Amino acid sequence: GTYGGNPVAAAAALAVLDQIEKEGLLERSRTLGEKVLGGLREMQDRHDVIGDVRGRGMMTAIELVSDRDTKEPMSGPEGNTIVRRCLEEGVVILKAGTNDNVIRLLPPLTIDEGLLDEGLGILDEDHLDLRHARAAAERELHHHAEHGDEGDRQQQAEHHPGAITEEQAKGL
């Protein structure tokens, strides 16, 4: 069948498992995961926008809410603002969840602890301040209303100077 075992793939998988064991990556995932969860819970104490913190190992998440008491999910534009602002500072985070209001963190198991701390620090800055997220989302919506798609392309070009436009891509 098409899904039969492949000896080369099986050998590669066994080599990966050996490396995980040699480098103690399972225990590292547990240790660093506890550190990340602790840091996220401290952020939750400071930022009302974090309704829940959860995770297992290095895969962790924070649920973004507009109201912590009712657990009303944060709106998409506000969450997108947080994701974009973190990306602009070099931290890649993903939004997920049924309501698209969960920020999922999944750093590599081999990440340097200093780099991990730096990334968490960037997330903890005013990016999680709901007032800043709402103000930035309002500016973005206003910009889009004034400039339409052309304004979006111009704004993207300013934030990603090496990127090519749709028109340039069509010519490739």
mmCIF file of N, CA and C in Angstrom, residues 36 39-40 43 46-47 49-50 60-62 64 82-83 85-86 89 91 93 103-105 116-129:
data_model
loop_
_atom_site.group_PDB
_atom_site.id
_atom_site.type_symbol
_atom_site.label_atom_id
_atom_site.label_comp_id
_atom_site.label_asym_id
_atom_site.label_seq_id
_atom_site.Cartn_x
_atom_site.Cartn_y
_atom_site.Cartn_z
ATOM 1 N N VAL A 36 7.682 29.001 31.459
ATOM 2 C CA VAL A 36 6.832 29.815 30.593
ATOM 3 C C VAL A 36 5.442 29.978 31.219
ATOM 4 N N GLY A 39 5.600 32.440 33.981
ATOM 5 C CA GLY A 39 5.703 33.799 33.460
ATOM 6 C C GLY A 39 4.379 34.294 32.900
ATOM 7 N N LEU A 40 3.669 33.422 32.193
ATOM 8 C CA LEU A 40 2.378 33.817 31.631
ATOM 9 C C LEU A 40 1.353 34.071 32.736
ATOM 10 N N MET A 43 1.998 37.420 34.044
ATOM 11 C CA MET A 43 1.443 38.406 33.114
ATOM 12 C C MET A 43 -0.064 38.527 33.309
ATOM 13 N N ARG A 46 -1.025 40.943 35.802
ATOM 14 C CA ARG A 46 -0.809 42.342 35.424
ATOM 15 C C ARG A 46 -1.736 42.828 34.311
ATOM 16 N N HIS A 47 -2.226 41.908 33.494
ATOM 17 C CA HIS A 47 -2.984 42.295 32.297
ATOM 18 C C HIS A 47 -4.376 41.663 32.319
ATOM 19 N N VAL A 49 -6.443 41.558 30.085
ATOM 20 C CA VAL A 49 -6.768 40.997 28.785
ATOM 21 C C VAL A 49 -6.514 39.479 28.735
ATOM 22 N N ILE A 50 -5.744 38.943 29.668
ATOM 23 C CA ILE A 50 -5.474 37.502 29.699
ATOM 24 C C ILE A 50 -6.529 36.835 30.576
ATOM 25 N N THR A 60 2.270 26.369 24.995
ATOM 26 C CA THR A 60 1.469 27.101 25.965
ATOM 27 C C THR A 60 0.578 28.093 25.227
ATOM 28 N N ALA A 61 -0.405 28.620 25.953
ATOM 29 C CA ALA A 61 -1.330 29.546 25.317
ATOM 30 C C ALA A 61 -1.911 30.496 26.349
ATOM 31 N N ILE A 62 -2.274 31.687 25.851
ATOM 32 C CA ILE A 62 -3.038 32.629 26.660
ATOM 33 C C ILE A 62 -4.302 32.957 25.880
ATOM 34 N N LEU A 64 -7.139 35.556 25.102
ATOM 35 C CA LEU A 64 -7.349 36.998 25.149
ATOM 36 C C LEU A 64 -8.835 37.302 25.286
ATOM 37 N N ILE A 82 -1.924 42.834 18.572
ATOM 38 C CA ILE A 82 -0.927 42.280 19.500
ATOM 39 C C ILE A 82 0.053 41.399 18.744
ATOM 40 N N VAL A 83 -0.475 40.522 17.885
ATOM 41 C CA VAL A 83 0.377 39.617 17.100
ATOM 42 C C VAL A 83 1.322 40.422 16.217
ATOM 43 N N ARG A 85 2.329 43.596 16.489
ATOM 44 C CA ARG A 85 3.312 44.386 17.229
ATOM 45 C C ARG A 85 4.429 43.496 17.766
ATOM 46 N N CYS A 86 4.095 42.299 18.190
ATOM 47 C CA CYS A 86 5.143 41.377 18.630
ATOM 48 C C CYS A 86 6.041 40.994 17.453
ATOM 49 N N GLU A 89 8.678 43.341 16.600
ATOM 50 C CA GLU A 89 9.817 43.332 17.523
ATOM 51 C C GLU A 89 10.552 41.986 17.516
ATOM 52 N N VAL A 91 9.219 38.761 17.601
ATOM 53 C CA VAL A 91 8.631 37.614 18.296
ATOM 54 C C VAL A 91 7.455 37.094 17.470
ATOM 55 N N ILE A 93 4.305 34.930 17.151
ATOM 56 C CA ILE A 93 3.272 34.241 17.922
ATOM 57 C C ILE A 93 2.113 33.954 16.982
ATOM 58 N N ILE A 103 -3.570 33.167 21.926
ATOM 59 C CA ILE A 103 -2.194 33.275 21.442
ATOM 60 C C ILE A 103 -1.473 32.011 21.881
ATOM 61 N N ARG A 104 -0.949 31.303 20.889
ATOM 62 C CA ARG A 104 -0.265 30.041 21.161
ATOM 63 C C ARG A 104 1.240 30.255 21.020
ATOM 64 N N LEU A 105 1.961 29.780 22.001
ATOM 65 C CA LEU A 105 3.420 29.869 21.990
ATOM 66 C C LEU A 105 3.993 28.463 21.889
ATOM 67 N N LEU A 116 14.378 33.104 25.187
ATOM 68 C CA LEU A 116 13.021 32.834 25.657
ATOM 69 C C LEU A 116 12.542 33.948 26.583
ATOM 70 N N ASP A 117 13.392 34.332 27.522
ATOM 71 C CA ASP A 117 13.041 35.417 28.450
ATOM 72 C C ASP A 117 12.798 36.721 27.702
ATOM 73 N N GLU A 118 13.632 36.990 26.705
ATOM 74 C CA GLU A 118 13.480 38.215 25.911
ATOM 75 C C GLU A 118 12.140 38.216 25.178
ATOM 76 N N GLY A 119 11.786 37.087 24.576
ATOM 77 C CA GLY A 119 10.513 36.983 23.864
ATOM 78 C C GLY A 119 9.325 37.180 24.785
ATOM 79 N N LEU A 120 9.378 36.556 25.960
ATOM 80 C CA LEU A 120 8.291 36.731 26.926
ATOM 81 C C LEU A 120 8.219 38.177 27.393
ATOM 82 N N GLY A 121 9.371 38.812 27.544
ATOM 83 C CA GLY A 121 9.407 40.214 27.947
ATOM 84 C C GLY A 121 8.752 41.111 26.913
ATOM 85 N N ILE A 122 8.998 40.823 25.633
ATOM 86 C CA ILE A 122 8.386 41.613 24.566
ATOM 87 C C ILE A 122 6.871 41.440 24.588
ATOM 88 N N LEU A 123 6.414 40.217 24.761
ATOM 89 C CA LEU A 123 4.972 39.974 24.853
ATOM 90 C C LEU A 123 4.377 40.705 26.051
ATOM 91 N N ASP A 124 5.114 40.763 27.136
ATOM 92 C CA ASP A 124 4.619 41.349 28.384
ATOM 93 C C ASP A 124 4.580 42.875 28.346
ATOM 94 N N GLU A 125 5.289 43.491 27.405
ATOM 95 C CA GLU A 125 5.286 44.950 27.333
ATOM 96 C C GLU A 125 3.866 45.437 27.105
ATOM 97 N N ASP A 126 3.695 46.631 26.687
ATOM 98 C CA ASP A 126 2.355 47.195 26.557
ATOM 99 C C ASP A 126 1.512 46.529 25.470
ATOM 100 N N HIS A 127 2.036 45.501 24.806
ATOM 101 C CA HIS A 127 1.268 44.803 23.781
ATOM 102 C C HIS A 127 0.006 44.183 24.375
ATOM 103 N N LEU A 128 0.071 43.806 25.636
ATOM 104 C CA LEU A 128 -1.075 43.175 26.270
ATOM 105 C C LEU A 128 -1.972 44.176 26.995
ATOM 106 N N ASP A 129 -1.674 45.440 26.856
ATOM 107 C CA ASP A 129 -2.521 46.472 27.440
ATOM 108 C C ASP A 129 -3.685 46.689 26.469
#
